C-alpha cells in the first residue's frame, strides 16, 4: 500500500507543475489545474465511476435501506485501486467483474466518513458492492405516520446535498464526478417510490419500481422518497406529487408551473431533463427546496394558498440549468450553483410577474445579504464567493453569501455589458458546459475569453477577482430598490409616528410587502403595539410561512406571549432549517428563552432531519 501513496504524491506534484492556460488579460494566472475535491476520498485520476446500477430494498421496520450498487468504472493506466466514499454504511461484500475481492474501510474522518478502498487492475470494468444503511444514516429521514400529512403510513426521504449521498449509497461523492444511473427499488406495496429520474405516476401491487437517469449527474443529486403519494399532471411535462390530503392544494398552488417552464426555456434554452415534477414533502424537510433532477423536493411551507411563494419553485427549476446541467466542481465553488440560480430565478419571476415583483425579491435578498455580512464581519473569509471549506462541513457554509453575493456579481456584470449581451453569454455558458463541472477559476477564464475579451476598462469596471476572491461587498455593488416597497415604508413610518394600524393603506399587499413590513418594524415594541398589529393584521395566524417566521422572531424578542402557542406549534412541526435558525437563536439570546428553547427542542428534535439537528444541537449546547 505504501508504494501507491508515494506514486500518488508524485503524480499530484506533476499535476501541480503543469503550466496553467494563458489568459487574455495580464493578471496573475489563475490556477486552472484541478485539485482533488477536499470533501471526498475518491481519487478520480486513478479510477472513476461512469454508471450506477442500483438495487435497493426499503425496510421501514428496521429503518434500513439495503442492496447492491454496481458501478461501471473507468480506469487510468497503472491503476491499482478505486476509492468510494461511505458514511455509516455497512459493507457486506465486494466483487470486481464478478469475482469476490478484498476491500478495506479506512479511518473515520469528521464529516467525511470512511474511504472504501478496493484493489483493482487497470482492466477492471464493474465494481459491485453489497451494503446496508444504518438507522441514523444522515441523508435519510424515516418518518412515522404521525409526521406525515395524512397520518396513515410511514414516509422516507433523502437529502444528499452536500456530502450525504455517501450515507445511503457507496459512491464517489464529489460534485466533480458525473454518472448515469438505473435503479430498482422494492418498498412495502402500499407505498410508492420516487427518485431523481424518470418516475412512476401510480402505485403498483408489487411495490417494485424502476428508474432511469440517462443524463450524467453528480452524487449530491441522488434522491429517493417513499410514501403514500398521488400524482397530478399540470402541463405537458410538469406535475406534482403529494399526499392525498395535500394534492389538490398543491396542484392549485403550482398551476403556473407550465408557464414557468416556458419562461425559463425562453431565457436560457431548452430544458434537458424530460419531465419536471415537484414532490411536496412532509414539513420536516430541512430545506425550502432541493433540485433533484426531474423531481424537485419541496417543503410544504410554500403552500401558502395564494401562490405567493412560487419563486422557490422557480429557483429549483432554474437549477436544471445552473447546478444540474453546469455543476460546481467543488463545494468551495457553490456560488456557481446558487448565485446563478438566484439570478435565473429572479429573471423567471420578472418574466412571469413583471419587474416590480422581481425587484421586491432582490431587495429582500439584499437585506439578508447585508445582515449576513454585518453578522460575519466584512473581512470574514466566509464572505468570499470562493470558499475554503477544508476541514469543515459544507452544509454549515450554506448561507446568503453564495446566493446573494453571487447574485450581486451577476447583476453587476449584467449592468456593465447590457442584458442582451449577458443573456447570450449565459446561454452559451450553459451550452458549452452542459453536463460538465466547473471551478470559479475556470469560470473566470471563460468569462474573460467569451465576454470581456481585451476590454480592460470593462474588466476593471466589474473587477470579478475582487468579487470572487475577496471578502465583503465591493464598492461597485449595485443598489436595489423596489417601488412597491416605497408604499410599505410610508405605512411603516406612519404607524411608528402613531397612526393606528387599522387606518394604514395595505390594500393588495403581497406576502413580500408584508415580509418587508414585519422585517422593518422596530426591534423593540410594547405588548400593546404587538397586540395592535396582531389584532389588525393577524400575523400570528398567517398562512404564509415567511411572514409567520419573521413575526414569531419579533414575538420572541418582545416577549409577546400571545404568539407562543403558535411558536410552539411551528417549532414542533416545521423542520426547515432557514426558519429554525433565527427562531432558536432569538430564544437562546436570553437565559429564560434558552430554557424554553431547550424544552421545545427536547420533543421537537425527533421531527427534524439530521442536517437541522446538527445545526440546532450546536446552537443550544
Ligand atoms: N440546493 C439548495 C439546497 C442546499 C444547498 C442543500 C446546499 C444543501 C446544501 C436549494 O436549491 C436551495 O437553494 N434551497 C433554498 C431555496 C431558496 C433559496 C429559494 C432553501 O432551501 O431555502
Ligand atoms: Zn439553490
Coordinates of C-alpha atoms and ligand atoms in Angstrom, one line a residue:
X1 CA 0.0 0.0 0.0
X2 CA 2.8 2.4 0.9
X3 CA 4.1 2.3 -2.7
X4 CA 1.0 3.8 -4.3
X5 CA 0.8 6.6 -1.8
X6 CA 4.2 7.7 -3.0
X7 CA 3.2 7.2 -6.6
X8 CA 0.1 9.3 -5.9
X9 CA 2.0 12.0 -4.2
X10 CA 4.5 12.3 -7.2
X11 CA 1.5 12.3 -9.5
X12 CA -0.1 15.2 -7.8
X13 CA 3.2 17.1 -7.8
X14 CA 3.5 16.6 -11.5
X15 CA -0.1 17.6 -11.9
X16 CA 0.5 20.8 -10.0
X17 CA 3.5 21.7 -12.1
X18 CA 1.6 21.8 -15.3
X19 CA 1.5 25.2 -17.0
X20 CA -1.8 27.0 -16.4
X21 CA -3.5 28.1 -19.6
X22 CA -2.8 31.7 -20.7
X23 CA -5.4 34.3 -20.1
X24 CA -6.4 37.3 -22.2
X25 CA -5.5 39.9 -19.5
X26 CA -2.2 40.4 -17.8
X27 CA -3.5 39.5 -14.4
X28 CA -1.8 36.7 -12.3
X29 CA -2.6 33.5 -14.0
X30 CA -5.4 31.6 -12.3
X31 CA -4.8 28.1 -11.1
X32 CA -6.6 26.1 -13.7
X33 CA -5.3 22.7 -12.8
X34 CA -7.9 21.0 -10.7
X35 CA -7.2 19.7 -7.3
X36 CA -9.0 16.6 -5.9
X37 CA -12.1 17.5 -4.0
X38 CA -11.3 18.1 -0.4
X39 CA -14.7 16.7 0.7
X40 CA -14.3 13.3 -1.0
X41 CA -11.8 10.4 -0.6
X42 CA -12.2 9.5 -4.2
X43 CA -9.2 9.7 -6.5
X44 CA -10.8 10.2 -9.9
X45 CA -7.4 10.4 -11.5
X46 CA -6.9 6.7 -10.8
X47 CA -10.4 5.4 -11.4
X48 CA -13.8 7.0 -11.6
X49 CA -17.4 5.9 -11.9
X50 CA -19.4 6.3 -15.0
X51 CA -22.7 4.5 -14.4
X52 CA -24.6 3.1 -11.5
X53 CA -27.0 0.1 -11.4
X54 CA -28.7 0.2 -8.0
X55 CA -30.9 -2.5 -6.5
X56 CA -32.5 -1.5 -3.2
X57 CA -34.9 -2.7 -0.7
X58 CA -36.5 -0.3 1.8
X59 CA -37.4 -1.8 5.3
X60 CA -39.3 0.6 7.4
X61 CA -39.3 -1.7 10.5
X62 CA -35.5 -1.9 10.6
X63 CA -35.1 1.7 9.2
X64 CA -32.7 0.2 6.7
X65 CA -32.0 0.5 3.0
X66 CA -30.1 -2.5 1.7
X67 CA -29.0 -3.8 -1.6
X68 CA -26.4 -3.8 -4.3
X69 CA -24.7 -0.9 -6.1
X70 CA -22.9 -2.0 -9.3
X71 CA -20.7 0.7 -10.7
X72 CA -19.3 0.8 -14.2
X73 CA -15.9 2.4 -13.9
X74 CA -13.2 4.0 -16.0
X75 CA -9.6 3.3 -15.0
X76 CA -6.3 5.1 -15.8
X77 CA -3.2 3.3 -16.8
X78 CA -1.4 1.6 -13.8
X79 CA -4.5 2.0 -11.6
X80 CA -4.4 -0.4 -8.6
X81 CA -7.4 0.8 -6.6
X82 CA -10.7 2.6 -6.7
X83 CA -11.9 4.6 -3.7
X84 CA -15.5 5.3 -2.8
X85 CA -16.9 7.4 0.0
X86 CA -19.1 5.9 2.7
X87 CA -20.5 7.3 5.9
X88 CA -22.0 4.9 8.3
X89 CA -22.5 2.2 5.6
X90 CA -22.2 -1.5 6.4
X91 CA -20.3 -3.1 3.6
X92 CA -21.1 -6.8 3.3
X93 CA -19.1 -7.9 0.2
X94 CA -17.5 -6.6 -3.0
X95 CA -17.0 -8.1 -6.4
X96 CA -14.9 -6.8 -9.3
X97 CA -16.1 -8.1 -12.6
X98 CA -17.9 -11.0 -10.9
X99 CA -15.1 -12.1 -8.6
X100 CA -15.0 -11.6 -4.9
X101 CA -12.3 -9.2 -3.8
X102 CA -10.8 -7.8 -0.6
X103 CA -11.8 -4.3 0.4
X104 CA -10.8 -2.1 3.3
X105 CA -12.7 0.7 5.1
X106 CA -10.3 3.4 6.2
X107 CA -10.3 5.5 9.3
X108 CA -13.3 7.7 10.0
X109 CA -12.8 11.4 9.3
X110 CA -15.0 14.1 10.7
X111 CA -17.9 15.0 8.3
X112 CA -16.3 12.8 5.5
X113 CA -17.0 9.3 6.8
X114 CA -14.7 6.4 5.7
X115 CA -13.0 5.7 2.4
X116 CA -13.9 2.3 0.9
X117 CA -10.7 1.1 -0.8
X118 CA -10.9 -1.7 -3.4
X119 CA -7.9 -3.2 -5.1
X120 CA -8.4 -3.4 -8.9
X121 CA -6.4 -4.0 -12.0
X122 CA -6.4 -1.4 -14.8
X123 CA -8.7 -3.7 -16.8
X124 CA -11.5 -3.6 -14.2
X125 CA -14.9 -2.7 -15.6
X126 CA -17.5 -3.3 -12.9
X127 CA -17.5 -3.0 -9.1
X128 CA -20.4 -4.5 -7.2
X129 CA -20.9 -3.5 -3.6
X130 CA -23.5 -5.3 -1.3
X131 CA -24.3 -2.9 1.6
X132 CA -26.8 -1.8 4.2
X133 CA -27.5 1.6 5.8
X134 CA -27.7 2.3 9.5
X135 CA -31.0 3.7 11.0
X136 CA -29.2 7.0 11.7
X137 CA -27.9 7.4 8.1
X138 CA -27.6 11.2 7.8
X139 CA -29.2 11.7 4.4
X140 CA -32.2 9.7 5.3
X141 CA -35.2 10.7 7.4
X142 CA -37.6 8.0 8.4
X143 CA -41.0 9.4 9.4
X144 CA -43.7 7.7 11.3
X145 CA -47.3 8.2 10.2
X146 CA -47.9 11.0 12.7
X147 CA -45.2 13.0 11.0
X148 CA -47.0 13.0 7.6
X149 CA -49.9 15.0 6.4
X150 CA -52.3 12.0 6.1
X151 CA -51.0 10.4 9.3
X152 CA -51.7 6.9 7.9
X153 CA -48.4 5.5 6.5
X154 CA -44.7 5.9 7.2
X155 CA -42.6 8.0 4.9
X156 CA -38.9 8.3 3.9
X157 CA -36.9 10.9 2.1
X158 CA -33.3 11.5 1.4
X159 CA -31.3 14.8 1.2
X160 CA -27.9 14.2 -0.3
X161 CA -26.5 17.7 -0.9
X162 CA -23.9 18.5 0.1
X163 CA -22.0 15.3 1.2
X164 CA -24.6 13.0 2.5
X165 CA -25.2 10.7 -0.5
X166 CA -22.4 8.6 0.9
X167 CA -24.6 7.8 3.9
X168 CA -27.0 5.8 1.7
X169 CA -25.0 4.8 -1.4
X170 CA -21.3 3.9 -1.6
X171 CA -20.3 6.5 -4.2
X172 CA -17.6 8.8 -5.3
X173 CA -19.3 11.7 -3.5
X174 CA -17.8 14.7 -5.3
X175 CA -19.8 17.1 -7.5
X176 CA -16.9 16.9 -10.0
X177 CA -17.7 13.3 -10.9
X178 CA -20.8 12.6 -13.0
X179 CA -22.6 9.3 -13.8
X180 CA -25.8 8.0 -15.2
X181 CA -28.0 5.5 -13.2
X182 CA -30.7 2.8 -13.3
X183 CA -32.4 1.7 -10.2
X184 CA -34.9 -0.9 -9.0
X185 CA -36.4 -0.2 -5.6
X186 CA -38.6 -2.5 -3.6
X187 CA -40.9 -0.9 -1.0
X188 CA -44.0 -2.0 1.1
X189 CA -46.7 -2.4 -1.5
X190 CA -48.9 0.3 -0.1
X191 CA -46.3 2.9 -0.8
X192 CA -44.7 4.4 -4.0
X193 CA -41.0 5.1 -4.6
X194 CA -39.7 8.2 -6.4
X195 CA -36.2 9.2 -7.4
X196 CA -34.3 11.9 -9.2
X197 CA -35.0 10.1 -12.5
X198 CA -38.0 9.1 -14.7
X199 CA -40.7 8.3 -12.2
X200 CA -43.8 6.2 -11.9
X201 CA -47.1 8.1 -11.5
X202 CA -49.1 5.5 -9.7
X203 CA -48.5 2.7 -7.2
X204 CA -48.3 -0.9 -8.3
X205 CA -49.3 -4.0 -6.4
X206 CA -45.8 -5.5 -6.2
X207 CA -44.2 -2.4 -4.7
X208 CA -41.3 -2.7 -7.1
X209 CA -40.3 0.4 -9.1
X210 CA -37.7 1.0 -11.7
X211 CA -35.9 4.2 -12.6
X212 CA -33.6 5.6 -15.3
X213 CA -31.5 8.7 -15.2
X214 CA -29.9 8.8 -18.6
X215 CA -28.1 12.1 -18.2
X216 CA -24.9 12.2 -16.2
X217 CA -25.4 13.7 -12.7
X218 CA -23.3 14.2 -9.6
X219 CA -23.9 12.1 -6.5
X220 CA -25.4 15.0 -4.5
X221 CA -28.4 14.8 -6.9
X222 CA -29.2 11.2 -5.9
X223 CA -32.5 11.2 -4.2
X224 CA -35.2 8.8 -3.0
X225 CA -38.6 9.3 -1.5
X226 CA -41.1 6.6 -0.4
X227 CA -44.6 7.3 0.8
X228 CA -48.3 7.2 0.1
X229 CA -48.2 9.7 -2.7
X230 CA -50.5 10.8 -5.5
X231 CA -49.7 12.5 -8.8
X232 CA -51.4 15.3 -10.6
X233 CA -50.3 16.4 -14.1
X234 CA -50.1 20.2 -14.6
X235 CA -48.8 20.6 -18.1
X236 CA -47.2 18.6 -20.9
X237 CA -44.0 17.8 -19.0
X238 CA -44.8 19.1 -15.5
X239 CA -46.8 17.8 -12.5
X240 CA -46.9 17.5 -8.7
X241 CA -46.7 14.6 -6.2
X242 CA -48.2 15.0 -2.7
X243 CA -50.1 13.1 -0.1
X244 CA -53.8 12.7 -0.6
X245 CA -54.9 15.5 1.7
X246 CA -52.5 17.9 0.1
X247 CA -52.6 17.1 -3.6
X248 CA -55.5 19.5 -4.5
X249 CA -54.0 22.4 -2.7
X250 CA -50.5 21.7 -4.2
X251 CA -51.9 21.4 -7.7
X252 CA -53.6 24.8 -7.3
X253 CA -50.5 26.4 -5.8
X254 CA -48.4 25.2 -8.7
X255 CA -50.9 25.8 -11.5
X256 CA -48.4 28.2 -13.1
X257 CA -45.7 25.6 -13.5
X258 CA -46.2 25.0 -17.2
X259 CA -45.9 28.8 -17.8
X260 CA -42.8 28.9 -15.6
X261 CA -41.2 26.3 -17.7
X262 CA -41.9 28.3 -20.9
X263 CA -40.4 31.4 -19.3
X264 CA -37.3 29.5 -18.2
X265 CA -36.7 27.9 -21.6
X266 CA -37.3 31.3 -23.3
X267 CA -34.5 32.7 -21.3
X268 CA -31.7 30.2 -21.5
X269 CA -32.6 27.4 -23.8
X270 CA -34.4 24.0 -23.8
X271 CA -35.0 22.1 -20.6
X272 CA -32.8 19.0 -20.9
X273 CA -34.3 16.6 -18.4
X274 CA -37.5 15.3 -19.8
X275 CA -40.1 15.8 -17.1
X276 CA -40.1 18.4 -14.3
X277 CA -42.2 17.4 -11.3
X278 CA -42.4 18.7 -7.8
X279 CA -42.7 16.5 -4.8
X280 CA -44.3 18.2 -1.7
X281 CA -42.8 16.5 1.4
X282 CA -43.9 16.4 5.0
X283 CA -42.9 19.6 7.0
X284 CA -39.7 18.1 8.4
X285 CA -37.9 18.6 5.1
X286 CA -34.9 20.6 6.1
X287 CA -34.8 22.9 3.1
X288 CA -37.2 25.1 1.1
X289 CA -36.4 23.0 -1.9
X290 CA -33.9 20.7 -3.4
X291 CA -33.3 20.5 -7.1
X292 CA -33.2 16.7 -7.6
X293 CA -33.2 16.1 -11.3
X294 CA -36.7 15.6 -12.8
X295 CA -38.2 15.8 -9.3
X296 CA -37.7 18.9 -7.1
X297 CA -38.2 18.1 -3.4
X298 CA -40.1 20.9 -1.7
X299 CA -41.2 21.9 1.8
X300 CA -45.0 22.1 2.4
X301 CA -44.4 25.6 3.9
X302 CA -44.5 27.1 0.4
X303 CA -48.1 26.0 0.0
X304 CA -49.4 29.4 1.1
X305 CA -52.8 29.2 -0.7
X306 CA -52.1 32.3 -2.8
X307 CA -49.1 31.2 -4.9
X308 CA -47.0 33.8 -3.1
X309 CA -44.0 31.6 -2.6
X310 CA -43.7 30.1 -6.1
X311 CA -40.4 31.8 -6.6
X312 CA -38.9 28.9 -4.6
X313 CA -40.1 26.6 -7.4
X314 CA -38.6 29.0 -10.0
X315 CA -35.3 28.7 -8.0
X316 CA -35.3 24.9 -8.1
X317 CA -36.4 24.8 -11.7
X318 CA -33.6 27.2 -12.6
X319 CA -31.1 24.7 -11.1
X320 CA -32.0 22.4 -14.0
X321 CA -29.6 24.7 -15.9
X322 CA -27.3 26.2 -13.2
X323 CA -26.3 23.3 -11.0
X324 CA -27.7 20.2 -12.6
X325 CA -26.5 20.9 -16.1
X326 CA -23.4 23.0 -15.3
X327 CA -22.3 21.9 -11.9
X328 CA -19.9 23.4 -9.3
X329 CA -16.8 21.3 -9.3
X330 CA -16.4 21.5 -5.5
X331 CA -18.4 22.9 -2.6
X332 CA -15.9 25.8 -2.4
X333 CA -17.4 26.9 -5.7
X334 CA -21.0 26.7 -4.5
X335 CA -21.8 30.2 -5.7
X336 CA -21.7 28.9 -9.3
X337 CA -24.7 26.8 -8.4
X338 CA -26.6 29.1 -6.1
X339 CA -25.7 32.6 -7.3
X340 CA -26.5 31.8 -10.9
X341 CA -29.7 30.1 -9.8
X342 CA -30.9 33.1 -7.7
X343 CA -30.2 35.3 -10.8
X344 CA -32.1 32.9 -13.1
X345 CA -34.9 32.6 -10.5
X346 CA -35.4 36.4 -10.5
X347 CA -35.3 36.5 -14.3
X348 CA -38.1 33.9 -14.4
X349 CA -40.2 35.8 -11.9
X350 CA -39.6 39.0 -13.8
X351 CA -40.8 37.3 -16.9
X352 CA -43.9 36.0 -15.2
X353 CA -44.9 38.7 -12.7
X354 CA -43.1 41.8 -14.0
X355 CA -40.1 43.9 -12.9
X356 CA -41.8 45.3 -9.8
X357 CA -42.2 41.8 -8.5
X358 CA -38.7 40.7 -9.2
X359 CA -37.4 43.9 -7.6
X360 CA -39.1 43.0 -4.3
X361 CA -37.3 39.7 -4.3
X362 CA -33.9 41.4 -5.0
X363 CA -34.4 43.9 -2.2
X364 CA -35.4 41.2 0.3
X365 CA -32.4 39.1 -0.7
X366 CA -30.1 42.1 -0.4
X367 CA -31.4 42.8 3.1
X368 CA -30.5 39.2 4.0
X369 CA -27.0 39.6 2.5
X370 CA -26.3 42.8 4.4
X371 CA -27.4 41.2 7.6
X372 CA -25.1 38.2 7.0
X373 CA -22.1 40.4 6.2
X374 CA -22.8 42.5 9.3
X375 CA -23.1 39.4 11.3
X376 CA -19.9 37.7 10.0
X377 CA -17.9 40.9 9.6
X378 CA -16.9 42.4 6.2
X379 CA -13.4 40.9 6.4
X380 CA -14.6 37.4 7.2
X381 CA -13.2 34.8 4.8
X382 CA -16.6 33.2 4.6
X383 CA -17.9 36.3 2.8
X384 CA -15.8 35.4 -0.2
X385 CA -17.6 33.8 -3.1
X386 CA -14.8 31.2 -3.5
X387 CA -14.8 29.5 -0.1
X388 CA -12.2 27.4 1.7
X389 CA -14.1 24.7 3.5
X390 CA -11.2 22.4 4.3
X391 CA -11.9 20.5 7.4
X392 CA -15.4 21.9 7.6
X393 CA -18.9 20.6 6.7
X394 CA -20.0 22.3 3.5
X395 CA -23.6 22.1 4.9
X396 CA -22.6 24.6 7.6
X397 CA -21.5 27.1 5.0
X398 CA -24.9 27.3 3.4
X399 CA -25.6 31.0 3.9
X400 CA -26.6 34.0 1.9
X401 CA -23.1 34.7 0.5
X402 CA -23.2 32.1 -2.3
X403 CA -26.8 33.1 -3.1
X404 CA -27.0 36.8 -2.7
X405 CA -23.4 38.0 -3.2
X406 CA -23.3 35.6 -6.2
X407 CA -26.5 37.3 -7.5
X408 CA -25.0 40.8 -6.9
X409 CA -21.9 39.9 -9.0
X410 CA -24.0 38.6 -11.9
X411 CA -26.2 41.7 -11.7
X412 CA -23.0 43.8 -11.8
X413 CA -21.9 42.1 -15.0
X414 CA -25.4 42.4 -16.5
X415 CA -25.4 46.1 -15.8
X416 CA -22.0 46.6 -17.2
X417 CA -22.4 44.7 -20.5
X418 CA -26.2 45.1 -21.0
X419 CA -28.8 42.4 -20.7
X420 CA -28.7 41.2 -24.3
X421 CA -25.0 40.5 -24.3
X422 CA -25.2 39.0 -20.8
X423 CA -28.0 36.7 -21.8
X424 CA -26.1 35.5 -24.9
X425 CA -23.1 34.8 -22.7
X426 CA -25.1 32.9 -20.1
X427 CA -26.9 30.8 -22.8
X428 CA -23.5 30.0 -24.3
X429 CA -22.1 29.2 -20.8
X430 CA -24.9 26.6 -20.2
X431 CA -24.5 25.1 -23.7
X432 CA -20.7 24.8 -23.7
X433 CA -20.6 23.4 -20.2
X434 CA -23.6 21.2 -20.3
X435 CA -23.1 18.0 -18.3
X436 CA -19.7 19.2 -17.2
X437 CA -18.4 20.7 -13.9
X438 CA -16.7 24.0 -13.4
X439 CA -14.5 25.8 -10.8
X440 CA -14.5 29.5 -10.0
X441 CA -11.2 29.9 -11.7
X442 CA -12.4 28.1 -14.9
X443 CA -15.5 30.3 -14.9
X444 CA -13.4 33.5 -14.7
X445 CA -11.2 32.2 -17.5
X446 CA -14.3 31.5 -19.6
X447 CA -15.7 34.9 -18.7
X448 CA -12.6 36.7 -20.0
X449 CA -12.5 34.7 -23.2
X450 CA -16.2 34.9 -24.1
X451 CA -17.4 38.1 -22.6
X452 CA -14.7 40.6 -21.8
X453 CA -12.0 39.9 -24.4
X454 CA -9.4 42.6 -24.3
X455 CA -11.6 45.3 -22.9
X456 CA -9.6 46.4 -19.9
X457 CA -11.9 49.2 -18.9
X458 CA -14.8 46.8 -18.8
X459 CA -12.7 44.2 -16.9
X460 CA -11.8 46.9 -14.3
X461 CA -15.3 48.2 -14.1
X462 CA -16.5 44.8 -13.0
X463 CA -13.5 43.6 -11.1
X464 CA -14.6 40.0 -10.9
X465 CA -11.5 38.8 -9.0
X466 CA -12.4 41.1 -6.1
X467 CA -15.9 39.7 -6.0
X468 CA -14.8 36.1 -6.1
X469 CA -11.6 36.1 -4.0
X470 CA -12.0 39.0 -1.6
X471 CA -14.3 39.3 1.4
X472 CA -17.2 41.7 1.9
X473 CA -19.1 43.6 -0.8
X474 CA -17.1 45.5 -3.5
X475 CA -17.8 49.2 -3.9
X476 CA -19.4 48.7 -7.3
X477 CA -22.2 46.5 -5.8
X478 CA -25.5 47.6 -7.4
X479 CA -28.2 49.3 -5.4
X480 CA -31.5 47.6 -5.3
X481 CA -34.8 49.4 -4.8
X482 CA -38.4 48.4 -5.1
X483 CA -41.2 50.9 -5.8
X484 CA -43.7 48.6 -4.3
X485 CA -41.8 48.7 -1.0
X486 CA -41.9 52.5 -1.0
X487 CA -45.6 52.3 -0.1
X488 CA -44.7 49.8 2.7
X489 CA -42.0 52.2 4.0
X490 CA -44.6 55.0 4.1
X491 CA -47.1 52.9 6.1
X492 CA -44.3 51.9 8.5
X493 CA -43.3 55.5 9.1
X494 CA -47.0 56.5 9.7
X495 CA -47.5 53.7 12.2
X496 CA -44.3 54.5 14.1
X497 CA -45.5 58.1 14.3
X498 CA -48.7 56.9 15.9
X499 CA -51.2 56.3 13.1
X500 CA -53.4 53.3 14.1
X501 CA -52.6 50.1 12.3
X502 CA -56.2 49.8 11.1
X503 CA -56.0 53.0 9.1
X504 CA -52.8 52.2 7.2
X505 CA -53.1 51.6 3.5
X506 CA -52.2 48.0 2.9
X507 CA -54.6 47.0 0.2
X508 CA -53.4 44.4 -2.3
X509 CA -50.1 43.8 -0.5
X510 CA -48.5 40.6 -1.4
X511 CA -46.7 38.5 1.2
X512 CA -43.4 40.1 0.1
X513 CA -44.7 43.5 1.1
X514 CA -45.9 42.0 4.4
X515 CA -42.5 40.5 4.9
X516 CA -40.8 43.8 4.3
X517 CA -43.2 45.4 6.7
X518 CA -42.6 42.9 9.5
X519 CA -38.8 42.9 9.0
X520 CA -38.7 46.7 9.4
X521 CA -40.9 47.0 12.5
X522 CA -38.9 48.5 15.4
X523 CA -36.7 45.9 17.2
X524 CA -38.3 46.8 20.4
X525 CA -42.1 47.2 20.8
X526 CA -44.5 47.4 23.7
X527 CA -47.0 44.5 24.3
X528 CA -49.8 46.9 23.3
X529 CA -48.1 47.7 20.0
X530 CA -47.6 44.0 19.2
X531 CA -51.2 43.3 20.1
X532 CA -52.5 46.1 18.0
X533 CA -50.5 44.9 14.9
X534 CA -51.6 41.3 15.5
X535 CA -55.2 42.1 16.0
X536 CA -55.3 44.2 12.8
X537 CA -53.1 42.0 10.5
X538 CA -53.5 38.5 12.1
X539 CA -49.7 37.8 11.8
X540 CA -49.8 35.0 14.4
X541 CA -52.2 33.1 12.3
X542 CA -50.5 33.9 9.0
X543 CA -50.6 31.1 6.4
X544 CA -47.5 32.5 4.9
X545 CA -44.6 30.7 6.5
X546 CA -42.1 33.5 5.6
X547 CA -44.2 36.2 7.3
X548 CA -45.1 34.0 10.2
X549 CA -41.4 33.1 10.9
X550 CA -40.4 36.7 10.8
X551 CA -43.3 37.7 13.1
X552 CA -42.5 34.9 15.6
X553 CA -38.9 36.1 15.8
X554 CA -40.2 39.6 16.7
X555 CA -42.6 38.0 19.2
X556 CA -39.7 36.3 20.9
X557 CA -37.6 39.4 21.1
X558 CA -40.6 41.4 22.5
X559 CA -41.9 38.7 24.9
X560 CA -45.2 38.7 23.1
X561 CA -46.6 35.6 24.8
X562 CA -49.9 35.6 22.9
X563 CA -47.9 34.2 19.9
X564 CA -46.1 31.5 21.9
X565 CA -48.6 28.7 21.2
X566 CA -48.2 29.4 17.5
X567 CA -44.4 29.5 18.0
X568 CA -44.5 26.1 19.8
X569 CA -46.6 24.6 17.1
X570 CA -44.3 25.9 14.4
X571 CA -41.1 24.6 16.0
X572 CA -42.7 21.3 16.8
X573 CA -43.7 20.6 13.1
X574 CA -41.6 22.6 10.7
X575 CA -38.1 21.4 10.1
X576 CA -36.9 23.9 7.6
X577 CA -33.5 25.0 8.8
X578 CA -33.7 28.5 7.5
X579 CA -36.7 29.2 9.8
X580 CA -35.4 27.2 12.7
X581 CA -32.1 29.1 13.0
X582 CA -33.4 32.6 13.6
X583 CA -36.2 31.4 15.9
X584 CA -33.9 29.3 18.2
X585 CA -31.3 32.0 18.0
X586 CA -33.7 34.6 19.2
X587 CA -34.9 32.3 22.0
X588 CA -31.3 31.4 23.0
X589 CA -30.4 35.1 23.4
X590 CA -31.9 35.2 27.0
X591 CA -31.5 32.8 29.8
X592 CA -35.2 32.3 30.2
X593 CA -35.6 31.9 26.4
X594 CA -32.9 29.4 26.2
X595 CA -34.6 27.3 28.8
X596 CA -37.8 27.5 26.8
X597 CA -35.9 26.6 23.6
X598 CA -34.4 23.5 25.2
X599 CA -37.8 22.5 26.4
X600 CA -39.3 22.8 23.0
X601 CA -36.3 21.2 21.3
X602 CA -36.4 18.2 23.6
X603 CA -39.6 17.0 21.9
X604 CA -39.3 18.8 18.5
X605 CA -35.8 17.4 17.7
X606 CA -37.3 14.0 16.7
X607 CA -39.2 15.7 14.0
X608 CA -36.1 17.3 12.3
X609 CA -33.9 15.9 9.7
X610 CA -30.2 15.3 10.7
X611 CA -28.9 18.5 8.9
X612 CA -31.3 20.6 11.0
X613 CA -30.5 18.6 14.2
X614 CA -26.8 19.2 13.8
X615 CA -27.2 22.9 13.5
X616 CA -29.6 23.3 16.4
X617 CA -27.7 20.9 18.6
X618 CA -24.7 23.2 18.1
X619 CA -26.8 26.4 18.9
X620 CA -28.3 25.1 22.1
X621 CA -25.2 23.4 23.5
Ligands
LIG1 N1 -29.6 23.3 -3.4 C1 -30.2 24.1 -2.4 C2 -30.3 23.5 -1.1 C3 -28.9 23.1 -0.5 C4 -27.8 23.9 -0.6 C5 -28.9 21.9 0.3 C6 -26.6 23.5 -0.1 C7 -27.6 21.6 0.8 C8 -26.5 22.3 0.7 C9 -31.6 24.6 -2.9 O1 -31.7 24.8 -4.3 C10 -31.9 25.9 -2.2 O2 -31.2 26.8 -2.5 N2 -32.9 26.0 -1.4 C11 -33.3 27.2 -0.8 C12 -34.4 27.8 -1.6 C13 -34.4 29.2 -1.8 C14 -33.1 29.9 -2.0 C15 -35.4 29.7 -2.8 C16 -33.8 26.9 0.6 O3 -34.0 25.7 0.9 O4 -34.1 27.8 1.4
LIG2 ZN1 -30.5 26.6 -4.7

